[in-house]
XYZ file of C-alpha atoms in Angstrom:
399
model
C -19.028 8.844 23.449
C -21.767 10.740 22.777
C -20.387 13.918 25.251
C -16.726 13.853 22.545
C -19.219 14.984 19.473
C -18.895 18.772 20.209
C -15.442 18.388 20.107
C -16.286 17.702 15.803
C -18.418 20.306 15.630
C -15.181 22.263 13.870
C -14.992 19.718 10.994
C -18.538 20.032 9.817
C -17.433 23.311 7.805
C -14.130 21.347 6.458
C -15.728 19.880 3.369
C -14.413 22.843 0.323
C -11.343 23.334 2.170
C -11.110 19.280 2.349
C -11.787 18.546 -1.320
C -9.499 22.345 -2.146
C -6.510 20.116 -0.827
C -7.497 16.692 -2.898
C -7.836 18.528 -5.964
C -3.990 20.362 -4.988
C -2.485 17.568 -4.000
C -3.531 15.441 -7.025
C -2.999 17.657 -9.838
C 0.481 16.827 -8.720
C 1.850 13.856 -10.657
C 3.318 11.586 -7.647
C 4.338 8.469 -9.240
C 6.461 6.206 -7.573
C 9.728 6.880 -9.622
C 8.729 10.972 -10.538
C 11.313 11.660 -7.899
C 10.493 15.554 -8.628
C 6.758 15.004 -8.635
C 6.459 13.152 -4.685
C 9.407 16.009 -3.771
C 6.931 18.580 -4.560
C 4.336 17.232 -2.762
C 6.140 16.160 -0.272
C 6.938 20.112 0.133
C 3.502 20.752 1.007
C 2.485 18.126 2.988
C 5.098 19.490 5.925
C 3.571 22.913 4.761
C -0.022 21.267 5.477
C 1.155 19.032 8.935
C 2.960 21.924 9.974
C -0.409 23.620 11.885
C -0.072 19.984 13.819
C 2.886 21.667 15.816
C 4.818 18.337 15.519
C 8.411 17.352 15.153
C 8.739 17.018 11.299
C 11.553 15.159 9.664
C 12.026 14.437 5.952
C 13.437 10.629 5.488
C 15.550 9.145 2.435
C 14.372 5.965 1.855
C 16.735 3.394 0.979
C 16.876 2.254 -2.630
C 14.708 -0.364 -4.150
C 16.576 -3.496 -5.595
C 15.448 -5.003 -8.370
C 16.413 -7.358 -11.704
C 16.182 -5.544 -15.187
C 14.946 -6.845 -17.995
C 18.945 -7.882 -19.218
C 18.504 -10.140 -16.049
C 20.798 -7.693 -13.909
C 20.955 -6.081 -10.718
C 19.814 -2.324 -10.770
C 19.378 -0.112 -7.657
C 16.020 1.987 -7.934
C 16.297 4.869 -5.855
C 12.852 6.289 -4.471
C 11.281 9.716 -2.776
C 11.898 10.608 0.862
C 8.980 9.803 3.298
C 7.958 12.075 5.971
C 7.676 11.251 9.683
C 5.987 13.731 12.421
C 5.589 13.043 16.297
C 3.822 14.217 18.751
C 3.467 14.205 22.922
C 6.179 11.215 23.162
C 5.500 11.385 27.017
C 1.978 9.661 26.720
C 1.035 6.448 27.569
C -0.661 5.367 24.751
C 0.638 5.703 21.013
C -1.235 5.451 17.769
C 0.665 5.276 14.144
C -0.995 6.656 11.369
C 0.263 5.946 8.356
C -0.790 6.870 4.422
C 1.245 7.160 1.310
C 2.209 10.314 -0.911
C 2.859 8.231 -3.788
C 0.121 6.917 -6.814
C 0.503 4.487 -10.371
C 0.172 6.633 -12.607
C 3.656 7.744 -13.753
C 5.105 11.262 -14.944
C 4.393 10.321 -18.661
C 0.311 8.869 -17.906
C -2.622 11.030 -19.919
C -4.792 10.633 -16.472
C -3.730 13.850 -14.558
C -6.036 16.635 -13.530
C -9.109 16.685 -11.424
C -12.373 16.714 -13.124
C -16.021 17.573 -10.989
C -18.354 14.845 -12.621
C -21.950 15.786 -13.567
C -22.859 13.166 -10.225
C -20.788 14.900 -7.975
C -17.967 12.378 -7.304
C -14.844 14.013 -8.131
C -12.073 11.677 -11.267
C -9.016 12.182 -10.976
C -5.411 10.295 -9.719
C -5.149 9.304 -6.991
C -8.453 10.988 -5.397
C -8.892 8.355 -3.250
C -5.739 6.182 -3.018
C -4.787 7.752 -1.415
C -5.050 11.924 -1.371
C -7.518 11.923 0.174
C -6.687 9.793 2.119
C -4.173 11.932 3.576
C -6.645 14.525 4.050
C -8.842 12.760 6.329
C -5.761 12.169 8.472
C -4.640 15.804 8.385
C -7.676 16.825 9.309
C -8.889 14.383 11.836
C -5.035 14.606 13.725
C -6.505 18.792 13.226
C -9.720 18.241 15.035
C -7.668 16.086 17.938
C -4.772 18.916 18.258
C -7.292 21.672 18.441
C -9.576 19.022 21.373
C -9.234 19.653 25.454
C -8.133 15.579 24.707
C -4.871 17.084 23.028
C -2.097 15.551 25.082
C -3.877 12.637 26.193
C -2.358 10.392 23.054
C 0.609 10.605 21.624
C 0.595 9.682 17.606
C 3.485 9.327 14.825
C 2.091 10.295 11.410
C 4.201 7.968 8.790
C 4.104 9.170 4.747
C 5.779 7.112 2.433
C 6.765 7.455 -1.227
C 6.665 3.906 -2.305
C 3.444 1.661 -0.897
C 2.568 1.159 -4.415
C 5.481 -0.745 -5.012
C 5.196 -2.429 -1.853
C 7.396 -0.142 0.209
C 9.965 -1.430 -0.043
C 12.538 1.869 1.101
C 10.222 2.513 3.939
C 9.254 -0.977 5.479
C 12.482 -0.394 8.133
C 10.479 2.793 9.045
C 7.118 1.127 10.207
C 9.501 -2.146 11.169
C 11.257 0.481 14.173
C 7.927 2.348 14.532
C 5.716 -0.407 15.499
C 6.926 -1.048 18.373
C 6.474 2.340 19.925
C 2.549 2.792 19.637
C -0.593 0.577 20.935
C -2.325 0.251 17.058
C -2.562 1.648 14.059
C -4.879 3.856 11.604
C -3.939 3.454 7.918
C -5.966 5.662 5.303
C -6.764 3.767 2.250
C -9.753 4.590 0.347
C -12.886 2.048 2.280
C -14.917 0.325 -0.875
C -18.139 2.972 -2.439
C -20.369 1.695 -0.065
C -18.528 2.228 2.962
C -17.506 -1.094 3.495
C -14.002 -1.253 5.688
C -11.595 -4.283 5.181
C -10.990 -6.184 8.213
C -8.481 -8.538 6.660
C -5.710 -9.524 3.816
C -3.898 -11.442 1.911
C -0.439 -11.400 1.553
C 1.320 -10.099 -1.236
C 4.740 -11.550 -3.001
C 6.404 -10.599 -6.392
C 8.960 -13.270 -7.988
C 11.414 -13.199 -10.880
C 12.840 -15.680 -13.038
C 16.084 -15.948 -14.702
C 16.446 -18.113 -17.432
C 19.590 -18.182 -19.123
C 19.443 -21.146 -21.896
C 22.500 -21.451 -24.824
C 22.265 -18.777 -27.976
C 23.168 -20.263 -31.331
C 22.301 -19.619 -35.021
C 18.632 -21.216 -35.312
C 20.007 -22.000 -38.815
C 23.544 -23.003 -39.327
C 24.075 -24.754 -35.654
C 19.958 -24.774 -34.054
C 20.770 -28.436 -32.070
C 23.507 -26.562 -30.308
C 21.159 -23.674 -28.875
C 18.879 -23.728 -25.503
C 16.197 -21.751 -25.784
C 15.715 -19.536 -22.886
C 12.438 -18.985 -24.085
C 11.228 -22.045 -24.089
C 12.486 -22.892 -20.988
C 10.931 -19.674 -19.512
C 7.400 -20.566 -20.756
C 7.395 -24.438 -19.270
C 8.357 -22.833 -15.674
C 5.287 -20.007 -16.025
C 2.843 -22.875 -17.043
C 4.083 -24.630 -14.095
C 3.429 -22.290 -11.691
C 0.280 -21.078 -13.165
C -0.808 -24.995 -12.590
C -0.741 -24.107 -8.986
C -3.738 -22.496 -9.271
C -6.185 -25.063 -7.390
C -7.038 -23.240 -4.475
C -9.069 -20.085 -4.424
C -7.036 -18.524 -1.425
C -4.153 -18.696 -3.069
C -3.354 -16.969 -6.686
C -0.116 -17.133 -8.740
C 0.057 -14.297 -11.828
C 2.209 -14.646 -14.560
C 2.033 -10.392 -15.151
C 5.050 -10.262 -16.994
C 8.208 -12.398 -19.679
C 10.366 -10.895 -21.729
C 13.254 -12.192 -23.491
C 14.406 -13.097 -26.935
C 16.160 -10.433 -29.715
C 16.716 -11.564 -33.720
C 14.312 -14.358 -35.071
C 17.561 -16.194 -36.334
C 18.896 -16.930 -33.229
C 18.194 -19.280 -30.404
C 17.373 -16.954 -27.222
C 19.713 -16.913 -24.845
C 17.516 -14.899 -22.076
C 13.863 -15.139 -20.919
C 12.469 -13.646 -18.016
C 9.288 -14.206 -16.012
C 7.972 -12.167 -13.550
C 4.823 -13.375 -11.009
C 2.836 -12.159 -7.967
C 1.414 -14.591 -5.460
C -1.267 -13.834 -3.072
C -1.855 -15.914 -0.022
C -4.453 -16.472 3.044
C -2.390 -17.522 5.334
C 1.488 -17.850 6.482
C 0.834 -21.603 5.641
C -0.017 -20.869 2.312
C 2.994 -18.100 2.091
C 5.835 -21.512 3.180
C 3.527 -24.291 1.025
C 3.718 -21.363 -2.434
C 7.894 -20.258 -1.727
C 8.254 -24.452 -1.157
C 6.664 -24.911 -4.506
C 8.337 -22.654 -6.601
C 12.189 -23.041 -5.380
C 11.347 -26.589 -5.834
C 9.978 -25.814 -9.250
C 13.741 -23.953 -9.385
C 15.683 -26.422 -8.693
C 13.832 -29.425 -11.333
C 14.452 -26.590 -14.557
C 17.678 -26.205 -13.156
C 18.402 -30.161 -14.326
C 17.617 -29.708 -17.312
C 20.760 -29.504 -20.009
C 21.719 -26.055 -20.802
C 19.955 -24.233 -18.866
C 20.126 -22.040 -15.492
C 17.274 -20.243 -13.136
C 17.556 -17.866 -10.392
C 14.347 -16.728 -8.540
C 14.264 -13.335 -7.049
C 11.583 -11.372 -4.705
C 9.883 -12.147 -1.404
C 6.460 -11.597 0.345
C 6.496 -7.586 0.497
C 3.144 -7.661 2.734
C 2.269 -10.708 4.334
C -0.792 -11.380 5.151
C -3.093 -9.753 7.395
C -5.481 -11.721 9.751
C -8.011 -11.378 11.567
C -6.711 -11.631 15.170
C -8.877 -10.598 18.819
C -6.863 -7.477 19.013
C -7.857 -6.397 14.656
C -11.519 -7.728 16.454
C -10.875 -5.404 19.730
C -9.950 -2.592 17.429
C -13.544 -2.834 15.725
C -15.209 -2.434 18.241
C -13.934 0.345 19.184
C -14.566 1.812 14.999
C -17.978 0.667 15.492
C -19.268 2.713 18.912
C -17.636 5.511 17.068
C -19.035 4.795 14.170
C -22.537 4.298 15.980
C -22.439 7.650 17.735
C -21.765 9.859 14.505
C -24.438 7.316 12.969
C -22.653 5.944 10.085
C -23.270 2.239 9.251
C -20.081 0.254 9.283
C -19.334 -3.210 7.235
C -16.472 -5.152 6.566
C -15.291 -7.593 4.351
C -11.785 -9.120 3.389
C -9.903 -8.515 0.358
C -7.085 -9.879 -1.881
C -5.549 -6.631 -1.807
C -2.424 -5.735 0.207
C -1.088 -2.908 1.679
C 1.290 -1.284 4.824
C -1.739 -2.526 7.165
C -0.099 -5.865 6.558
C 2.979 -4.827 7.527
C 1.401 -3.514 10.295
C 0.306 -6.551 11.331
C 3.671 -8.592 10.989
C 5.693 -6.065 12.799
C 2.880 -6.660 15.815
C 1.066 -3.823 15.295
C -2.991 -4.574 15.265
C -4.621 -2.015 12.237
C -7.510 -0.582 10.629
C -5.778 -0.030 6.979
C -8.955 1.589 5.338
C -10.143 4.302 6.933
C -9.688 7.058 4.012
C -12.451 8.669 1.860
C -15.311 6.301 -0.194
C -14.202 5.753 -3.593
C -13.138 3.535 -6.473
C -12.244 1.874 -9.335
C -8.895 3.179 -7.889
C -5.594 2.468 -10.639
C -7.168 3.329 -13.595
C -8.083 6.398 -15.476
C -11.635 6.258 -13.379
C -10.817 6.495 -10.235
C -13.146 8.803 -8.011
C -13.580 9.190 -4.895
C -16.924 10.560 -3.085
C -16.541 14.280 -1.727
C -19.446 14.501 0.720
C -17.720 11.473 2.359
C -14.803 13.890 3.765
C -16.089 14.873 6.957
C -17.588 11.536 8.096
C -14.366 9.938 7.932
C -12.742 13.080 9.223
C -15.075 13.158 11.814
C -15.289 9.273 12.720
C -10.936 9.052 12.600
C -10.935 12.041 14.913
C -13.382 10.282 17.078
C -12.023 6.683 17.594
C -8.665 8.973 18.553
C -10.893 11.489 21.237
C -11.712 7.597 22.557
C -9.049 6.646 23.513
C -7.597 9.930 24.716
C -10.592 9.895 26.783
C -9.691 7.017 28.305
C -6.152 8.264 29.913
């Protein structure tokens, strides 16, 4: 790959421009449900990515259906996604993806970037994943300025809802995946540059328990306490945490009202992580069995909602082949590469479920994501853009 290195020279001096773009993107809040903020970031990204010369479309996402705290189903609107396509006639295609939403809502106190004394950049989404957006853009700019432009076709998907499971953009992933040969996603690598090889699957489930209201003093015996039933159900689910590869986290409960009323509604929300498809099926069967068991209680009814929005992402032979390509590219750039699995899920899980082998941590180095201590290592921006660009150029060089 040494003969391709000259194609990357342009990137060498681009760290200031890359860092400035990260800061601009991060200083505009784009929490998943902040639709005006997402629209502002979307507009900025359309402008930035337009230099690539691809066909750009801004597309609506389908709303997310969720259970409210009163037990009713509500429809939550989501932001728009960006799809860019170039060189549609190319015989080999890649799907590149990263999200524009963050976990920080508009009212969160963490809103602005600050350059810290150690040289790292602290800010909302600097690593997850506006740094990744920047790396992806500059890698594609390097590809399109090279002598190999047009030798590999590409699609870009920038979605607005990854932090809640990509419910609105998942259909777009499913439609694009069969058109491509492999996927590159730009979630942050680990702080030391380690890349992710496999991921657990993740699912969110809601249990709506209904009982019978009654006066807690005058008619207590005729009531059926939904909170008590939910507590026992959640405890039974938590007791299934006997395998380190399978975790069931009771993350939120709600219900009740005046203390002199036997509560007739309680809601529990559970996140599940599994390593294999077989574990996924086993957990689903067990939660369905518990739901049926608790429905046999006198005066109690239970409904279960939810799904595995991110199926497990295994380490397959196709992924191993892609890893070898990345290792070769990294070695050419003198970038050390290490791999490990993780319990975290991302859109890479969905790519895999759609049949598209992918590596999903090609973004910059950073850490403490999903917290006010989130940081990015600016010195990793150019090397990560060079790595992604060289991966693309190596495939283009084969055509």
